Short mmCIF file of C-alpha atoms in Angstrom, two decimals:
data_model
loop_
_atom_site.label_atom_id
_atom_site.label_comp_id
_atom_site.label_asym_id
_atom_site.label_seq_id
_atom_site.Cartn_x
_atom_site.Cartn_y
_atom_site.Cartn_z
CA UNK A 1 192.47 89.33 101.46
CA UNK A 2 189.57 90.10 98.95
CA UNK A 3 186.65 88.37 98.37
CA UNK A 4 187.53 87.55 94.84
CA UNK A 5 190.42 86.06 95.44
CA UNK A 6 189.42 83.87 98.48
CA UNK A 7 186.20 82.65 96.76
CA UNK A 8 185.91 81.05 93.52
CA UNK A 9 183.70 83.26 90.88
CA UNK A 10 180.84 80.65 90.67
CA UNK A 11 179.96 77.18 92.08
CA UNK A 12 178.39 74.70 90.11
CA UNK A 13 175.51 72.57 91.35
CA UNK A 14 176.42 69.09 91.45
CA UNK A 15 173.58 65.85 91.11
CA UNK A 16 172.68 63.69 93.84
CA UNK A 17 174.61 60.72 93.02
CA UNK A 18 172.53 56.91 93.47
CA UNK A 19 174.60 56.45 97.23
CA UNK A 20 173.39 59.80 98.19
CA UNK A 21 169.62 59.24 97.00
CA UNK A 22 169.52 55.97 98.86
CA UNK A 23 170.83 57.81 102.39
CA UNK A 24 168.59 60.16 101.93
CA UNK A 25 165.42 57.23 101.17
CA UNK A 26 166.77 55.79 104.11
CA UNK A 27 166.34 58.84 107.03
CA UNK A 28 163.31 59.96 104.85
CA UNK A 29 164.51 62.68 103.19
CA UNK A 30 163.36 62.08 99.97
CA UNK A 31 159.44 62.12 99.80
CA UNK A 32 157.68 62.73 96.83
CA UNK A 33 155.90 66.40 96.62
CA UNK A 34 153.66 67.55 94.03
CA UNK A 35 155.51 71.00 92.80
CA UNK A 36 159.21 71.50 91.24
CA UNK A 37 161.65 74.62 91.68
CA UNK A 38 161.26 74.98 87.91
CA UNK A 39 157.10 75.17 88.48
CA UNK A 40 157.73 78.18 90.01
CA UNK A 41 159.91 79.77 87.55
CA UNK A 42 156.86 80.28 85.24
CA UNK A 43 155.92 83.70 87.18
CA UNK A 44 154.05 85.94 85.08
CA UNK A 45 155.57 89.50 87.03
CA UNK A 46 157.22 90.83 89.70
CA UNK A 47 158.23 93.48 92.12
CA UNK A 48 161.25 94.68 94.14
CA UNK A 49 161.18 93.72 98.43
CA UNK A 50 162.12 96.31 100.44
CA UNK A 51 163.48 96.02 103.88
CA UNK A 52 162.27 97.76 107.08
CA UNK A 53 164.79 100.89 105.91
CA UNK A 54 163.61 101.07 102.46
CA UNK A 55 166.35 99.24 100.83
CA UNK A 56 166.49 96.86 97.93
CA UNK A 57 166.30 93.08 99.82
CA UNK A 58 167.57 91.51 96.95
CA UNK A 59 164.14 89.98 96.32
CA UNK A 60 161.40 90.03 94.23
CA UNK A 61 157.77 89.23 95.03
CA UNK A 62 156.52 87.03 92.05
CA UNK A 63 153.15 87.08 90.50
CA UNK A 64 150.95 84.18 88.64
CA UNK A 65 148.09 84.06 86.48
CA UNK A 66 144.73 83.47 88.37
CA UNK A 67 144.77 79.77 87.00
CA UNK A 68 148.53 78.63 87.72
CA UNK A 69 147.92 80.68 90.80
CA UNK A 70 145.26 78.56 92.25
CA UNK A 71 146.85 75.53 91.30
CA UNK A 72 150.51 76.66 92.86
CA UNK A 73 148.99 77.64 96.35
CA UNK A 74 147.85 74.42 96.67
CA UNK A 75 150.73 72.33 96.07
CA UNK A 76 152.38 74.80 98.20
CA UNK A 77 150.05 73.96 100.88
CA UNK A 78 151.07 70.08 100.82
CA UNK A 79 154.97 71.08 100.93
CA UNK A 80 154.12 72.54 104.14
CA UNK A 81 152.24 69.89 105.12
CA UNK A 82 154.92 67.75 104.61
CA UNK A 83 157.42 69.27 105.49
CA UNK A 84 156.33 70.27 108.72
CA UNK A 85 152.92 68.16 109.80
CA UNK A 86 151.69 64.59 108.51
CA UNK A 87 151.25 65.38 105.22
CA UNK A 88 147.48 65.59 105.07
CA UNK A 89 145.20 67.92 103.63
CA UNK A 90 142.85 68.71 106.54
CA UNK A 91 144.99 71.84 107.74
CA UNK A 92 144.84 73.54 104.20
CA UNK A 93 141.31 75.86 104.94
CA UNK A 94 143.44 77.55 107.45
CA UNK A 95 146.39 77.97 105.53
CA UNK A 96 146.91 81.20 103.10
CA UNK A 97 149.94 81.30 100.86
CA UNK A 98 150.47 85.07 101.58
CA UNK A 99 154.03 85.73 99.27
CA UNK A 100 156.20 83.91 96.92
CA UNK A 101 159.76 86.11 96.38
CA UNK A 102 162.57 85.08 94.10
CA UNK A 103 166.18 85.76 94.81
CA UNK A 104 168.35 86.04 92.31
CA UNK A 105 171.42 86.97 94.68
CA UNK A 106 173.82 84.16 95.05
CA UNK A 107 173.72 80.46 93.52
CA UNK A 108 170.92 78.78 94.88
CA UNK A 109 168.68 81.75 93.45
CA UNK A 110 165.92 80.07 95.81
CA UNK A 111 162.06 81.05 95.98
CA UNK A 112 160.90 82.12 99.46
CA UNK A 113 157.37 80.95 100.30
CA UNK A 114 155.44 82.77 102.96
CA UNK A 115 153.02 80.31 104.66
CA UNK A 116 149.97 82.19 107.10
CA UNK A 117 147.38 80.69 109.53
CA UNK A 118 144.49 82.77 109.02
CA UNK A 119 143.05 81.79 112.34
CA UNK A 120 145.91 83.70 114.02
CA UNK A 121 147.67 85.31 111.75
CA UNK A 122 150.88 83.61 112.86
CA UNK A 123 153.23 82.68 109.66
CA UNK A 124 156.28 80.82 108.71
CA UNK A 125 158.66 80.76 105.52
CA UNK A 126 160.15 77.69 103.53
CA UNK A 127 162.65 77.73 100.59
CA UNK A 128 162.30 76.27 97.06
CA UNK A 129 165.52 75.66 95.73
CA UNK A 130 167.65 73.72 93.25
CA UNK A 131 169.12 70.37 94.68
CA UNK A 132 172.82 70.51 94.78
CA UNK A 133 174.64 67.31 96.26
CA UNK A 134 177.24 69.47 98.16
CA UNK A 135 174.15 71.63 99.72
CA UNK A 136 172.71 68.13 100.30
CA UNK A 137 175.94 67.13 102.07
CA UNK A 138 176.01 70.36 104.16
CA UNK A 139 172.42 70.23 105.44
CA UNK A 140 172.77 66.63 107.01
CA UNK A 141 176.53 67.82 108.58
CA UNK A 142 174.57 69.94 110.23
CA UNK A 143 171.86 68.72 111.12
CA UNK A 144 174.37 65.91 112.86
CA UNK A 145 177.61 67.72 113.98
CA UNK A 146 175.99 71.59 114.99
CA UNK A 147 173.21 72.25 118.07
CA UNK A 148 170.27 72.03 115.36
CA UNK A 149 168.34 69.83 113.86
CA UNK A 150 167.60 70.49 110.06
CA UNK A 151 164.43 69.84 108.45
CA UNK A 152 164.60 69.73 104.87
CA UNK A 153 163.01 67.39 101.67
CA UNK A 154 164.46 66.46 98.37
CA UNK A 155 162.57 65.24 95.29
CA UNK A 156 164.73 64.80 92.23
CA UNK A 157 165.91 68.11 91.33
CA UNK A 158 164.31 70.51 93.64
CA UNK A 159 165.08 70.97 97.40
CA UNK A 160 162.84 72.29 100.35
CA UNK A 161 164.42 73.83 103.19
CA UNK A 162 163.20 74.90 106.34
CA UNK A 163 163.24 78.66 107.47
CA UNK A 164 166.00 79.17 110.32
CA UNK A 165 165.03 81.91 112.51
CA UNK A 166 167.28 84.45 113.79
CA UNK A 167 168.62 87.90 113.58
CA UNK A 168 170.92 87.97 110.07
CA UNK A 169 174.53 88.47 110.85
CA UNK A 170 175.02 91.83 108.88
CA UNK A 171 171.98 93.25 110.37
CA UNK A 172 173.08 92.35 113.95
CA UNK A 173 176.77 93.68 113.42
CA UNK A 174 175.35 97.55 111.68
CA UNK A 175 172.09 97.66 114.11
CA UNK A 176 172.61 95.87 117.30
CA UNK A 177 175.97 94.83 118.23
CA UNK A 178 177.08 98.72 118.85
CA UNK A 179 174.09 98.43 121.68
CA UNK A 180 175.05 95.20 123.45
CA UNK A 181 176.80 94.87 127.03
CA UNK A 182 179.99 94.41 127.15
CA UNK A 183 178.91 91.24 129.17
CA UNK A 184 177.00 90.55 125.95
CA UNK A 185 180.27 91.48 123.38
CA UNK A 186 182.50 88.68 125.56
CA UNK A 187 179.25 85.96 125.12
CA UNK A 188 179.35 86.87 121.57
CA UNK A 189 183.15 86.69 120.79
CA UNK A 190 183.03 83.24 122.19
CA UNK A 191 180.30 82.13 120.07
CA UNK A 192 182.22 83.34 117.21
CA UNK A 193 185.39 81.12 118.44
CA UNK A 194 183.41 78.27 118.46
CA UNK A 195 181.11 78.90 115.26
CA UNK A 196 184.36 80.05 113.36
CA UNK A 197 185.63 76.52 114.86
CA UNK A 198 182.97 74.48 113.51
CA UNK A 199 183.11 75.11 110.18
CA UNK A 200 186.56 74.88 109.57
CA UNK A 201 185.97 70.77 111.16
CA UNK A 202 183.35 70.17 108.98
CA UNK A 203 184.80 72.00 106.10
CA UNK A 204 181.85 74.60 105.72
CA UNK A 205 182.88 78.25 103.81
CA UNK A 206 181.73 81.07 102.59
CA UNK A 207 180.03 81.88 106.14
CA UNK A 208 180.20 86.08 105.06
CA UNK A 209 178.08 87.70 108.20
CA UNK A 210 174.94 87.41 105.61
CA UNK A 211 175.01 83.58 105.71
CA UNK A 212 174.62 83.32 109.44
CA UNK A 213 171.89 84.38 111.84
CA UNK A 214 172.11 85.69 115.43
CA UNK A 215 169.74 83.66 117.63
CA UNK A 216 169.03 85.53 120.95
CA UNK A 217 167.75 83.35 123.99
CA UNK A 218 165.99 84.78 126.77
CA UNK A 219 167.21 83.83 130.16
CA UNK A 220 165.71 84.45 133.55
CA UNK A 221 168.23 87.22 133.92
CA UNK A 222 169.98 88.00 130.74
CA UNK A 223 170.04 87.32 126.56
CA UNK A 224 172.32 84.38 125.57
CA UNK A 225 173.48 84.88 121.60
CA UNK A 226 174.19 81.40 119.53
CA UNK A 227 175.36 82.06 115.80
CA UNK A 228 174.33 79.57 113.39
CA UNK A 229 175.15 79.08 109.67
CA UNK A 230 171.97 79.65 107.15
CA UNK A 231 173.41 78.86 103.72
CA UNK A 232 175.40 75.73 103.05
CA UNK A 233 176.16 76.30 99.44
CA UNK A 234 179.99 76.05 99.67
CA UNK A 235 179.92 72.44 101.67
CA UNK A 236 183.92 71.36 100.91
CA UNK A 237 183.87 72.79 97.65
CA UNK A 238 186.77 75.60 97.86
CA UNK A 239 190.25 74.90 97.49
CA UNK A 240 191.30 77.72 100.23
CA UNK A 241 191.18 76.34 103.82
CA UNK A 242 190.75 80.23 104.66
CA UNK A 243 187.40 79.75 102.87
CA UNK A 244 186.24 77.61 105.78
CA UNK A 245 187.69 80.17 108.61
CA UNK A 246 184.70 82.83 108.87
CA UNK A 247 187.13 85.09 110.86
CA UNK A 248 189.02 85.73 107.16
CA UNK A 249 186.00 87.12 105.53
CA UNK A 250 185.90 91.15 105.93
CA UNK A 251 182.13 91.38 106.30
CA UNK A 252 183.31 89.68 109.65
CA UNK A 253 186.14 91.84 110.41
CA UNK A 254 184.02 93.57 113.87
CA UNK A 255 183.68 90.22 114.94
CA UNK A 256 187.13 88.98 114.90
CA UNK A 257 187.76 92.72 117.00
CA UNK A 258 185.47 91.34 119.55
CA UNK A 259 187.24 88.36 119.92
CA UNK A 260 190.51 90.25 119.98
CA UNK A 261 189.53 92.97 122.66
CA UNK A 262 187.42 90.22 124.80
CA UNK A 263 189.23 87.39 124.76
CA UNK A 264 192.67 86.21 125.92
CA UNK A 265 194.47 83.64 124.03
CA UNK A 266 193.89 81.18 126.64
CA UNK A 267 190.57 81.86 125.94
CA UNK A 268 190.51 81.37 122.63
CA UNK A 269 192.38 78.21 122.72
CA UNK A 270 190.07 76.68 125.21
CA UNK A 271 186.74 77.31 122.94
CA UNK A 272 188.46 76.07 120.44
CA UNK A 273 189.22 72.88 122.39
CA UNK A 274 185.49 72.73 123.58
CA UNK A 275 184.26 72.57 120.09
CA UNK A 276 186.50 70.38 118.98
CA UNK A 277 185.31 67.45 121.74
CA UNK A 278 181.71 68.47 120.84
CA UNK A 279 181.79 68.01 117.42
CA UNK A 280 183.71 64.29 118.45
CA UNK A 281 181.35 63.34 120.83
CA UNK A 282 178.68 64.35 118.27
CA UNK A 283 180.38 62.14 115.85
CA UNK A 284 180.12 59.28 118.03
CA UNK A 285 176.91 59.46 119.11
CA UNK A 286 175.34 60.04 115.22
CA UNK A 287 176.76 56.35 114.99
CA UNK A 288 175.93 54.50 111.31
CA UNK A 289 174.04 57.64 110.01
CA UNK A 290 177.41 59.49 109.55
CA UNK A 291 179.18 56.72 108.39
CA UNK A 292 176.48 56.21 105.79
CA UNK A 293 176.69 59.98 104.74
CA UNK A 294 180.40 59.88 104.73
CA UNK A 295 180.67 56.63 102.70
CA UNK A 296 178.55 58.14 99.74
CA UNK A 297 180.76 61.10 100.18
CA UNK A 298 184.02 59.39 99.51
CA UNK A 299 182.87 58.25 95.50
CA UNK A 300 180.81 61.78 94.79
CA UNK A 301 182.13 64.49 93.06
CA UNK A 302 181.14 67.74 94.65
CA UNK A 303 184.12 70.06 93.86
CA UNK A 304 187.13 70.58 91.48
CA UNK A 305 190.23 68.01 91.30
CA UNK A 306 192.08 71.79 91.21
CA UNK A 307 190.02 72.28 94.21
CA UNK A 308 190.95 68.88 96.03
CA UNK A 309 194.78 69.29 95.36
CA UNK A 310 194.78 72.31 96.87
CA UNK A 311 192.98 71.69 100.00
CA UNK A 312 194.49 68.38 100.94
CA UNK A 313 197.90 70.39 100.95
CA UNK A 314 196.65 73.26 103.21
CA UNK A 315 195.29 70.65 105.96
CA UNK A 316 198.32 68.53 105.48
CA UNK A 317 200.67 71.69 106.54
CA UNK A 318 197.92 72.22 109.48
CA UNK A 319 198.20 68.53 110.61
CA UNK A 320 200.99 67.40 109.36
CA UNK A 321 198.66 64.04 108.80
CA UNK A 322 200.01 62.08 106.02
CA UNK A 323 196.94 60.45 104.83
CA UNK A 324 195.91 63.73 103.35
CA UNK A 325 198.32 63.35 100.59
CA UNK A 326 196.83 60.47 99.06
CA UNK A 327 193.30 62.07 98.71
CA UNK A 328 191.82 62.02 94.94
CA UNK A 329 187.96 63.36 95.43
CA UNK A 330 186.97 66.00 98.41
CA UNK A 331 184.74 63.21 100.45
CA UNK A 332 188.29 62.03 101.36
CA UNK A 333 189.67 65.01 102.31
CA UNK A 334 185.86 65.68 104.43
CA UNK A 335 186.25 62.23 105.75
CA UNK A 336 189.73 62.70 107.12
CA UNK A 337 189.33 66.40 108.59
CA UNK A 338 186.44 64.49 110.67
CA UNK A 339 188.55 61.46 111.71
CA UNK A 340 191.13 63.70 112.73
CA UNK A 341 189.44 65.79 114.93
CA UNK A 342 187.71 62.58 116.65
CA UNK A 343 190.88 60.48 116.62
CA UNK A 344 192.59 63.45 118.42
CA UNK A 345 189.16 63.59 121.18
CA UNK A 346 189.73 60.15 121.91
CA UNK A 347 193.80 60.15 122.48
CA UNK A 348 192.98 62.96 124.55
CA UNK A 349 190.15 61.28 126.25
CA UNK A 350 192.45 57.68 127.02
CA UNK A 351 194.78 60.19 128.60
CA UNK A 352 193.15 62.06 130.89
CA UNK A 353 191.52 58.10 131.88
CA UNK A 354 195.42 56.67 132.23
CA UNK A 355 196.19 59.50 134.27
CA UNK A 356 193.05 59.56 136.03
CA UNK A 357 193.80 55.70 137.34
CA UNK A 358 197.45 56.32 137.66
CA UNK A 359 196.86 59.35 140.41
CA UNK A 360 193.16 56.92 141.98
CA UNK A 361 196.36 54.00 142.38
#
């Protein structure tokens, strides 16, 4: 299928609704911060980024005037104190904002800010971007329901993210994946069951090899590969439950081949199960703070009623779960793809328990 048709031709941002502003008070991720995305629109130049091959990056390295400049750098400096020390001022003589790029690829269009210690020369990136409600939503799924943790701020309308390190997924596929062990291709093709797994739970699209990173671990004896997702724009907005199924996207079409020449379908089946009890027991263990982000999901409006309709219908054929049907906004249909997958972990789990005292009797 083609891109066009699987994706819609442009998301809307959506505002963070009163419910959503007081979760986010209440885990501290809304903290006041002394520069807005739309600060940094006022760029007085730029130029094109080119990658290590000498190809347009899609960004552009934005310039100031030597007053706003000054004053920029420095508020720049307290995001990144904030964001990722105690929010003091005593660690800005040995910090140098080094780059801000723009990006105007994509609907976040965020600003890139290139953070150096000049006592080591070691350096780090954040992102500036526009708060969106169904980004907001998709950065605290994760956060809860993937291996990560998420660091990220909000502060009315502008959002700071985190950098997540890791090889991109298109660069990996081209450069790197032709050069892996075939020990390495089978690791991989799992990861790909299970990350391909994940999103469809937590209803997370548009994860195009570009919106994902590679992360390669260093064991004692080999490289472990874990894939996670990068951009969480398209948080259950899309109507298509293919949207939320990486393995339909072309630009992930060598991926889905290594799943199909590595793994059996037993295989397959069993990752699929393994993810499925992770992101349960994950559920369970997050407790009230993803029943507080769920119940502010429920009233928000973060996608199309066109959108909604459409979805509800494609799980409901999947799992045949009537409750589906009488969804109205998207946080329902989010709400019951999760409760489904648990509810299933646990009938599973009082099973194997029954039988497990039936066969100890």
């Amino acid at each position: 299928m083609s891109e066009e048709k699987l994706m819609s031709k442009k998301k809307p941002a959506y505002p963070v609704s009163k419910k959503l502003n007081a979760y986010l008070e209440l885990y501290n991720r809304n903290i006041e911060i002394p520069i807005f995305y739309e600060d940094l629109l006022r760029f007085s130049g730029s130029i094109v980024v080119y990658d290590s091959n000498d190809e347009d990056s899609l960004w552009v390295r934005v310039y100031y005037s030597e007053f706003e400049r000054r004053e920029i750098d420095e508020s720049l400096k307290k995001v990144y104190s904030i964001l990722l020390a105690d929010g003091g001022d005593h660690i800005f003589q040995y910090l140098n904002i080094d780059a801000v790029d723009y990006c105007t690829f994509g609907n976040s269009k965020p600003f890139r800010i290139k953070v150096r210690n000049i006592l080591n020369d070691n350096f780090t990136y954040f992102y500036i971007k526009k708060t969106d409600a169904s980004r907001i939503y998709g950065l605290e799924l994760e956060h809860m329901l993937s291996p990560y943790n998420l660091n990220f701020l909000v502060y009315k309308n502008t959002l700071i993210e985190e950098h997540i390190a890791g090889i991109p997924g298109d660069v990996f596929i081209k450069e790197m994946l032709p050069n892996c062990t075939e020990s390495e291709k089978a690791q991989l093709a799992k990861e790909f069951v299970k990350f391909n797994e994940r999103c469809m739970i937590r209803l997370l699209g548009d994860m195009r090899s570009y919106n994902y990173v590679i992360v390669p671990t260093h064991d004692f004896d080999h490289v472990v590969y874990k894939i996670r997702a990068i951009d969480f724009d398209q948080q259950c907005y899309e109507g298509k439950l293919k949207v939320y199924r990486p393995q339909f996207f072309k630009e992930n079409y060598q991926m889905v081949e290594l799943v199909r020449a590595k793994l059996q379908s037993k295989s397959v089946d069993q990752y699929k199960l393994e993810e499925r009890s992770i992101v349960a027991k994950r559920m369970k263990s997050s407790g009230n703070r993803i029943k507080r982000l769920l119940k502010a999901c429920l009233v928000d409006t973060i996608s199309t009623k066109e959108n909604t309709e459409r979805l509800k219908s494609e799980i409901y054929e999947l799992t045949l779960d009537m409750d589906f049907k009488t969804c109205k906004k998207m946080g329902e249909v989010l709400n019951l793809a999760l409760d489904f997958v648990k509810r299933n972990y646990e009938d599973v789990s009082m099973k194997q328990i029954m039988e497990h005292r039936i066969n100890t009797n």
